[in-house]
């Protein structure tokens, strides 16, 4: 039925278009009768009538309905020129957008047809150009003119939403009419023509919770006090319908998921009124006892709960913290428990919301309380000493078996087991003490010496008799009380010096004392001379009453020659009960002094040695000097006994290179031939090295014509030539190696003087003529001239 309805609508629109076309043609013909008004009248701004430029044929703006599906091509319109007499001499030509493809023209009648179905949403209009030409000559009869073919819109596009699914949030308990979200749909049809694109929104699903505004698509809440805890998510379907929502319009839908967000509208609530917990008395502070939890249906920060203890006899013994991950209150032990003292505790715990919404304060109070009862369980505890530590005193030199003190421990359990005591021997390695295992009495085993150890720190164990694993330990500090058992002595090894010219009653030294006993047994020292020398004629003693004493000269006229050393006994007593005393000897040396009393010389060896080197140091230095002298003498002796060489080179020019001459000397004429300076490589001296010390990769063939130079050649030229050959020969050894010069000197009347040759051959040559050669050959004359003498001696 809908297809039939669409065909009828298309037919009606075609008829309407034909009527418009006929009216336009009629109008154009009328206008043509009045040349001045030829063409369409178009109204401009403010009703002004505008005139087209004159043309010689009639046309109008054409319309064609989109989506036409009839069996025949759609007649768009007809072009007709006023010069067309109908005899067929005029030919109509169509060009422009879609000409020949979408739009075709009958060149005789001027009828334009659309050969394809048009879609306004794809293209709304086409611009074409029409021209009338002479059919025979194709000469244009009129200038070309443009016209427009508009595609007439029909309602062929349903509304479409921007998104297929929407998601929105709105707080729970929102007032009616609270905006949630706006949904928007679009229609591809022409909004300026008819109602094809006029949309109306409606809600298909989601009543009675939500509503939608028909014109804007805004979704709003429709019910008050919607509770998230009852229902959190809603699914709403919104429809958009064109044609203003009337019958026959097209529609589209979208889904909207609306979530209620949480607000703090529920207080926390404990599921029970009393919690029962238990904890062992052996638990340590910080140990968890149990957990409580108040339920709050809110989520996020609205469901956060903080716990606190507000009352109860266990407020000092327990504490509660909040575990925000599980929203639980954790009860923990705060102090040590004692089952024998108190067996149960009670706490009043409160749970309150952390964040409260003022809008819903009337729903409060947002807190709840619960009672927590905690029972203490008995535990097998180790013995407990009555004191955390003990301090005892005992006099030094006390007899073995003297009681030092007593420790006491008890079993805190109800069984009250018997206790046995022992000393940790790691703290009493010398075994000064022993303890009674039954009653805890500590006694000495051997005498104590305060001056050796003033405090003894030991540890005592207490163990239950029937439960050896239950053990306690307590530190015991034992102070050794001082007894006046040490006499005072000199504080140092005093050695005094007195001048020969000392005056009577002159003080020359001060002494002090030291006592190993405690200061209580020696608050002040008393210095005196022994009774037998109380009237000593040489020296006297004065007690300064500040634990020091001054020694004075009683007479004048001391002499080192008569006596250079005096020994003065001094008695020192302490202030203990009973007092202790000792006699100490002061060594006094007699020394020579100047008139001002400054020390000049003294027989006291220690004083002299302090001013210079010690005797041992002097002996060591002398011994080192003697040893060095002996080594030098031995070295010189051995050097003299060393055999002298056969040939001595006087003032020999020592060089790095060893040069061997394979010739015999030429006498006095060789002094210039063997100038050592000519043997040095001039290139090497200047820093230029013409060759490298590498092994050659090929054999060098000697140049032809190399033969020993004649005797007439100067030795300088001869040596330079050989040096040049050695430098340029890649097979020759490095230039630092030995070079051999096969040259024999001129005019020498003597034979070879080589010591090597004479050493290996038996020669009866007489060398006495060497004595006549002068002082330069004296050494050779001494060596070879006495040959017969040596043979005779042997």
PDB file of C-alpha atoms in Angstrom, residues 80-178:
ATOM      1  CA  UNK A  80      11.038  26.361 -27.204  1.00  0.00           C
ATOM      2  CA  UNK A  81      12.323  29.301 -29.185  1.00  0.00           C
ATOM      3  CA  UNK A  82       9.956  31.939 -30.561  1.00  0.00           C
ATOM      4  CA  UNK A  83      11.617  31.677 -33.908  1.00  0.00           C
ATOM      5  CA  UNK A  84      10.699  28.010 -34.107  1.00  0.00           C
ATOM      6  CA  UNK A  85       7.907  27.793 -36.725  1.00  0.00           C
ATOM      7  CA  UNK A  86       7.565  24.049 -36.272  1.00  0.00           C
ATOM      8  CA  UNK A  87       9.001  23.130 -39.674  1.00  0.00           C
ATOM      9  CA  UNK A  88      11.894  21.197 -38.098  1.00  0.00           C
ATOM     10  CA  UNK A  89      14.643  23.539 -39.230  1.00  0.00           C
ATOM     11  CA  UNK A  90      15.673  24.354 -35.683  1.00  0.00           C
ATOM     12  CA  UNK A  91      17.797  21.946 -33.710  1.00  0.00           C
ATOM     13  CA  UNK A  92      17.980  22.109 -29.931  1.00  0.00           C
ATOM     14  CA  UNK A  93      21.290  21.227 -28.286  1.00  0.00           C
ATOM     15  CA  UNK A  94      21.726  20.541 -24.521  1.00  0.00           C
ATOM     16  CA  UNK A  95      25.063  20.687 -22.662  1.00  0.00           C
ATOM     17  CA  UNK A  96      26.279  21.115 -19.082  1.00  0.00           C
ATOM     18  CA  UNK A  97      26.051  19.000 -15.933  1.00  0.00           C
ATOM     19  CA  UNK A  98      24.588  15.566 -16.682  1.00  0.00           C
ATOM     20  CA  UNK A  99      23.725  16.410 -20.298  1.00  0.00           C
ATOM     21  CA  UNK A 100      23.510  13.295 -22.419  1.00  0.00           C
ATOM     22  CA  UNK A 101      23.922  11.051 -19.344  1.00  0.00           C
ATOM     23  CA  UNK A 102      21.198  12.049 -16.945  1.00  0.00           C
ATOM     24  CA  UNK A 103      19.300  14.547 -19.097  1.00  0.00           C
ATOM     25  CA  UNK A 104      18.512  14.026 -22.809  1.00  0.00           C
ATOM     26  CA  UNK A 105      16.707  16.433 -25.170  1.00  0.00           C
ATOM     27  CA  UNK A 106      14.609  15.899 -28.223  1.00  0.00           C
ATOM     28  CA  UNK A 107      16.396  18.121 -30.730  1.00  0.00           C
ATOM     29  CA  UNK A 108      13.184  18.776 -32.666  1.00  0.00           C
ATOM     30  CA  UNK A 109      10.597  19.361 -29.929  1.00  0.00           C
ATOM     31  CA  UNK A 110      12.963  20.559 -27.159  1.00  0.00           C
ATOM     32  CA  UNK A 111      11.523  18.127 -24.609  1.00  0.00           C
ATOM     33  CA  UNK A 112      13.993  17.265 -21.816  1.00  0.00           C
ATOM     34  CA  UNK A 113      13.746  13.895 -20.038  1.00  0.00           C
ATOM     35  CA  UNK A 114      15.623  12.467 -17.045  1.00  0.00           C
ATOM     36  CA  UNK A 115      16.883   9.003 -17.838  1.00  0.00           C
ATOM     37  CA  UNK A 116      18.054   8.120 -14.290  1.00  0.00           C
ATOM     38  CA  UNK A 117      16.588   8.256 -10.834  1.00  0.00           C
ATOM     39  CA  UNK A 118      17.837  11.356  -9.040  1.00  0.00           C
ATOM     40  CA  UNK A 119      18.710  11.744  -5.348  1.00  0.00           C
ATOM     41  CA  UNK A 120      18.460  15.233  -3.864  1.00  0.00           C
ATOM     42  CA  UNK A 121      20.674  14.252  -0.961  1.00  0.00           C
ATOM     43  CA  UNK A 122      23.360  13.340  -3.453  1.00  0.00           C
ATOM     44  CA  UNK A 123      22.874  16.468  -5.632  1.00  0.00           C
ATOM     45  CA  UNK A 124      20.199  19.125  -5.257  1.00  0.00           C
ATOM     46  CA  UNK A 125      20.433  20.878  -8.658  1.00  0.00           C
ATOM     47  CA  UNK A 126      22.099  20.762 -12.089  1.00  0.00           C
ATOM     48  CA  UNK A 127      23.171  23.660 -14.295  1.00  0.00           C
ATOM     49  CA  UNK A 128      22.598  23.090 -18.050  1.00  0.00           C
ATOM     50  CA  UNK A 129      23.170  25.147 -21.185  1.00  0.00           C
ATOM     51  CA  UNK A 130      20.667  25.182 -24.085  1.00  0.00           C
ATOM     52  CA  UNK A 131      21.224  26.445 -27.618  1.00  0.00           C
ATOM     53  CA  UNK A 132      19.097  26.598 -30.789  1.00  0.00           C
ATOM     54  CA  UNK A 133      20.982  26.128 -34.074  1.00  0.00           C
ATOM     55  CA  UNK A 134      20.033  25.788 -37.714  1.00  0.00           C
ATOM     56  CA  UNK A 135      19.676  22.110 -38.455  1.00  0.00           C
ATOM     57  CA  UNK A 136      21.223  22.388 -41.882  1.00  0.00           C
ATOM     58  CA  UNK A 137      24.079  24.745 -41.216  1.00  0.00           C
ATOM     59  CA  UNK A 138      24.514  24.333 -37.463  1.00  0.00           C
ATOM     60  CA  UNK A 139      24.627  28.083 -37.273  1.00  0.00           C
ATOM     61  CA  UNK A 140      23.520  29.345 -33.874  1.00  0.00           C
ATOM     62  CA  UNK A 141      20.217  31.099 -34.146  1.00  0.00           C
ATOM     63  CA  UNK A 142      20.394  32.452 -30.606  1.00  0.00           C
ATOM     64  CA  UNK A 143      23.223  32.762 -28.079  1.00  0.00           C
ATOM     65  CA  UNK A 144      23.518  29.883 -25.555  1.00  0.00           C
ATOM     66  CA  UNK A 145      21.664  30.327 -22.316  1.00  0.00           C
ATOM     67  CA  UNK A 146      21.917  28.586 -18.913  1.00  0.00           C
ATOM     68  CA  UNK A 147      19.038  27.183 -16.934  1.00  0.00           C
ATOM     69  CA  UNK A 148      18.771  25.143 -13.696  1.00  0.00           C
ATOM     70  CA  UNK A 149      17.104  21.815 -13.043  1.00  0.00           C
ATOM     71  CA  UNK A 150      16.276  21.473  -9.346  1.00  0.00           C
ATOM     72  CA  UNK A 151      15.670  18.077  -7.751  1.00  0.00           C
ATOM     73  CA  UNK A 152      12.419  18.159  -5.823  1.00  0.00           C
ATOM     74  CA  UNK A 153      12.795  16.651  -2.285  1.00  0.00           C
ATOM     75  CA  UNK A 154      10.626  13.845  -0.997  1.00  0.00           C
ATOM     76  CA  UNK A 155      10.773  12.312   2.497  1.00  0.00           C
ATOM     77  CA  UNK A 156      13.067   9.408   1.738  1.00  0.00           C
ATOM     78  CA  UNK A 157      15.602   9.690   4.636  1.00  0.00           C
ATOM     79  CA  UNK A 158      14.795   8.687   8.205  1.00  0.00           C
ATOM     80  CA  UNK A 159      16.316  10.609  11.121  1.00  0.00           C
ATOM     81  CA  UNK A 160      19.670   9.356  12.396  1.00  0.00           C
ATOM     82  CA  UNK A 161      21.192   9.973  15.814  1.00  0.00           C
ATOM     83  CA  UNK A 162      24.783  11.069  16.174  1.00  0.00           C
ATOM     84  CA  UNK A 163      25.567   8.022  18.345  1.00  0.00           C
ATOM     85  CA  UNK A 164      24.037   4.612  18.434  1.00  0.00           C
ATOM     86  CA  UNK A 165      24.414   4.433  22.221  1.00  0.00           C
ATOM     87  CA  UNK A 166      24.668   7.172  24.825  1.00  0.00           C
ATOM     88  CA  UNK A 167      25.901   6.952  28.412  1.00  0.00           C
ATOM     89  CA  UNK A 168      24.951   9.462  31.064  1.00  0.00           C
ATOM     90  CA  UNK A 169      25.099   9.878  34.840  1.00  0.00           C
ATOM     91  CA  UNK A 170      22.770  11.634  37.239  1.00  0.00           C
ATOM     92  CA  UNK A 171      23.003  11.744  41.059  1.00  0.00           C
ATOM     93  CA  UNK A 172      20.547   9.658  42.978  1.00  0.00           C
ATOM     94  CA  UNK A 173      17.854  11.498  44.893  1.00  0.00           C
ATOM     95  CA  UNK A 174      17.834  14.209  42.183  1.00  0.00           C
ATOM     96  CA  UNK A 175      14.802  16.477  41.877  1.00  0.00           C
ATOM     97  CA  UNK A 176      12.237  15.923  39.153  1.00  0.00           C
ATOM     98  CA  UNK A 177      13.248  17.643  35.918  1.00  0.00           C
ATOM     99  CA  UNK A 178      16.988  17.384  36.487  1.00  0.00           C
TER     100      UNK A 178
END
